[in-house]
Coordinates of C-alpha atoms and ligand atoms in Angstrom, one line a residue:
M516 CA -22.5 129.2 -11.9
Q517 CA -26.2 128.2 -12.1
D518 CA -26.7 130.5 -15.2
L519 CA -23.9 129.0 -17.1
I520 CA -25.3 125.7 -16.4
R521 CA -28.7 126.6 -17.9
Q522 CA -26.9 128.2 -21.0
L523 CA -25.0 124.8 -21.4
L524 CA -28.1 122.8 -21.2
A525 CA -29.7 125.0 -23.9
E526 CA -26.5 124.7 -25.9
L527 CA -26.8 121.1 -25.8
G528 CA -30.2 121.0 -27.1
E529 CA -32.2 120.7 -24.1
D530 CA -35.0 122.9 -22.5
P531 CA -33.5 124.1 -19.3
G532 CA -37.2 124.9 -18.0
R533 CA -38.5 121.5 -18.3
E534 CA -39.5 119.6 -14.9
G535 CA -36.6 117.1 -14.8
L536 CA -33.9 119.9 -15.4
Q537 CA -35.2 122.5 -13.2
N538 CA -33.1 121.8 -10.2
T539 CA -30.2 120.5 -12.4
P540 CA -28.2 123.8 -12.4
K541 CA -28.1 124.0 -8.5
R542 CA -27.2 120.3 -8.2
V543 CA -24.4 120.5 -10.8
E544 CA -22.9 123.6 -9.1
K545 CA -23.1 121.7 -5.6
A546 CA -21.4 118.5 -7.3
L547 CA -18.7 120.5 -8.9
K548 CA -17.9 122.6 -6.1
F549 CA -17.4 119.3 -4.0
L550 CA -15.4 117.6 -6.9
T551 CA -13.0 120.6 -7.0
S552 CA -12.9 121.2 -3.3
G553 CA -9.2 120.2 -3.1
Y554 CA -8.2 123.7 -4.3
D555 CA -9.5 125.1 -0.9
A556 CA -7.9 122.5 1.4
N557 CA -4.8 123.1 3.2
I558 CA -2.4 120.3 3.8
D559 CA -1.1 121.7 7.3
D560 CA -4.7 121.8 8.7
I561 CA -5.2 118.1 7.5
V562 CA -2.1 116.9 8.8
N563 CA -2.8 118.7 12.3
G564 CA 0.2 117.8 13.9
A565 CA -0.2 114.0 13.3
L566 CA 3.4 113.6 13.1
F567 CA 4.9 111.2 15.5
S568 CA 8.7 110.5 16.2
V569 CA 9.5 106.9 16.0
D570 CA 12.4 104.6 16.0
Y571 CA 10.9 102.6 13.0
S572 CA 12.4 102.0 9.4
E573 CA 10.6 99.4 7.7
M574 CA 8.0 100.3 4.9
V575 CA 4.6 101.6 5.9
I576 CA 1.9 101.0 3.3
V577 CA -1.6 102.3 2.7
K578 CA -2.8 100.5 -0.3
D579 CA -6.2 100.4 -2.3
I580 CA -7.0 104.0 -1.6
D581 CA -10.2 104.8 -3.7
F582 CA -10.2 108.0 -5.5
Y583 CA -12.3 110.2 -7.9
S584 CA -10.6 113.0 -9.9
M585 CA -11.5 114.9 -13.2
C586 CA -9.7 115.0 -16.3
E587 CA -8.7 118.6 -16.9
H588 CA -8.8 118.0 -20.8
H589 CA -12.4 116.8 -20.9
L590 CA -13.9 117.5 -17.5
L591 CA -14.8 114.0 -17.2
P592 CA -14.2 111.5 -14.2
F593 CA -11.0 109.4 -14.0
F594 CA -11.0 107.0 -10.8
G595 CA -9.4 104.0 -9.3
K596 CA -7.1 103.2 -6.6
C597 CA -4.0 104.7 -5.3
H598 CA -1.2 103.0 -3.3
V599 CA 1.2 104.9 -1.0
A600 CA 4.3 103.9 0.7
Y601 CA 7.0 105.4 2.7
I602 CA 10.1 104.5 4.6
P603 CA 10.2 106.5 7.7
S604 CA 13.6 108.3 8.6
N605 CA 12.4 109.2 12.2
K606 CA 8.8 110.4 11.7
V607 CA 5.7 108.7 10.6
I608 CA 2.2 110.3 9.9
G609 CA -1.2 109.4 11.2
L610 CA -2.5 106.6 8.6
S611 CA -5.6 108.2 8.1
K612 CA -4.0 111.4 6.9
I613 CA -2.7 109.7 3.5
P614 CA -6.3 109.2 2.0
R615 CA -7.1 112.6 2.8
M616 CA -4.2 113.9 1.1
V617 CA -5.1 111.7 -1.8
D618 CA -8.6 113.4 -1.7
V619 CA -7.1 116.9 -1.7
F620 CA -5.2 116.4 -4.9
S621 CA -7.8 114.3 -6.6
R622 CA -10.7 116.8 -6.0
R623 CA -9.0 119.2 -8.5
L624 CA -8.9 119.2 -12.2
Q625 CA -6.0 116.8 -13.1
V626 CA -4.0 114.7 -15.2
Q627 CA -3.0 111.3 -13.4
E628 CA 0.6 111.9 -13.7
R629 CA 0.5 115.3 -11.8
L630 CA -1.9 113.6 -9.3
T631 CA 0.7 110.8 -8.7
N632 CA 3.6 113.3 -8.4
Q633 CA 2.0 115.7 -5.9
I634 CA 0.8 113.0 -3.6
A635 CA 4.5 111.8 -3.6
A636 CA 6.1 115.3 -3.4
T637 CA 3.6 116.3 -0.3
I638 CA 4.5 113.1 1.5
S639 CA 8.2 113.8 1.2
D640 CA 7.8 117.3 2.3
I641 CA 6.0 116.4 5.5
V642 CA 7.3 113.1 6.4
R643 CA 11.1 113.8 5.2
P644 CA 11.3 109.9 4.8
L645 CA 13.9 107.6 3.1
G646 CA 12.0 107.2 0.2
V647 CA 8.4 107.3 -0.8
A648 CA 6.4 105.4 -3.5
V649 CA 3.0 106.2 -5.1
V650 CA 1.2 104.1 -7.7
V651 CA -2.1 105.2 -9.1
E652 CA -4.2 102.9 -11.3
A653 CA -7.3 104.5 -13.0
T654 CA -9.9 104.3 -15.5
H655 CA -10.5 107.4 -17.6
L656 CA -14.3 108.0 -18.8
C657 CA -13.1 110.5 -21.2
M658 CA -11.7 107.6 -23.3
S659 CA -13.9 104.8 -22.3
M660 CA -17.3 106.7 -22.6
R661 CA -16.2 108.4 -25.8
G662 CA -15.0 105.0 -27.4
V663 CA -11.3 106.4 -28.0
E664 CA -8.4 103.8 -27.4
K665 CA -10.5 101.7 -25.3
Q666 CA -7.8 99.4 -24.6
N667 CA -5.9 102.2 -22.9
S668 CA -8.8 103.6 -20.9
F669 CA -6.8 101.9 -17.9
A670 CA -3.7 103.7 -17.0
V671 CA -1.1 103.2 -14.3
T672 CA 1.4 105.8 -13.3
S673 CA 4.1 105.7 -10.4
A674 CA 6.6 108.1 -8.6
M675 CA 9.3 106.6 -7.0
Q676 CA 11.7 108.7 -4.8
G677 CA 14.7 108.0 -2.6
A678 CA 15.1 104.4 -1.5
F679 CA 12.3 103.1 -4.0
H680 CA 14.1 104.9 -6.8
D681 CA 17.5 104.1 -5.9
N682 CA 17.0 100.3 -4.6
S683 CA 15.2 98.0 -7.2
R684 CA 14.6 95.4 -4.3
T685 CA 12.8 97.8 -2.1
R686 CA 11.0 98.9 -5.2
M687 CA 9.9 95.3 -6.1
E688 CA 9.1 94.7 -2.5
F689 CA 6.4 97.5 -2.8
L690 CA 5.2 96.4 -6.1
E691 CA 5.0 92.8 -5.0
L692 CA 2.9 94.0 -1.8
I693 CA 0.3 96.1 -4.1
R694 CA 0.1 93.4 -6.6
L695 CA -0.8 95.7 -9.4
R696 CA -3.7 94.6 -11.7
S697 CA -1.5 95.6 -14.8
N698 CA 2.2 95.6 -15.2
I699 CA 4.1 98.8 -14.2
R700 CA 6.4 98.8 -16.9
G701 CA 5.5 100.8 -19.8
A702 CA 2.6 102.3 -18.3
G703 CA 2.6 106.1 -17.8
S704 CA 1.7 109.0 -20.1
A705 CA -0.7 106.8 -22.4
A706 CA -3.8 108.1 -20.7
E707 CA -2.8 111.9 -20.9
L708 CA -1.3 111.7 -24.3
A709 CA -4.3 109.8 -25.8
C710 CA -7.2 112.0 -24.4
A711 CA -5.3 115.4 -24.8
D712 CA -5.4 115.3 -28.6
E713 CA -8.9 114.2 -29.0
Ligands
ZN687 ZN1 -9.4 113.3 -20.7

């Protein structure tokens, strides 16, 4: 990878041999491997048996999970907050496991919609809840740094399954509890569409 990065620097008009760039290929390789380390992660290892039987059927919420991901169209960061809720059927998962699941899927090349859906699908698979809701709010540097559609560089995506899909009161309770910075209605694919064509 380091040879490719040296070549990239030269293509950009830089001198890869100059002092400030001498260790850049090594650093970039290390950074990129970390930022895409989600490909190698195993969800079962992360859950590691932290599933507990409970007699509890109220909403469980983990909100304001910071995440950093990379847009697969431009290899530029998008980042923000992820909010997750589920209603247990008979099992709950250790709360610390949810941010780790978010890391697994965000540390890959992504689009925001897929990231949102993968988090929801994984929780649904593992916990088998009565419902799961995931909302992701993110700023996309591929748009804001390049001056494209500045007003839309912030995007909100959501995945609502089970009770959160079927019951508007449950959904509203969740949305009220996370108090979105922007209105969820109408948000969705703006980010992907705006950056994919440019
Ligand atoms: Zn992009």
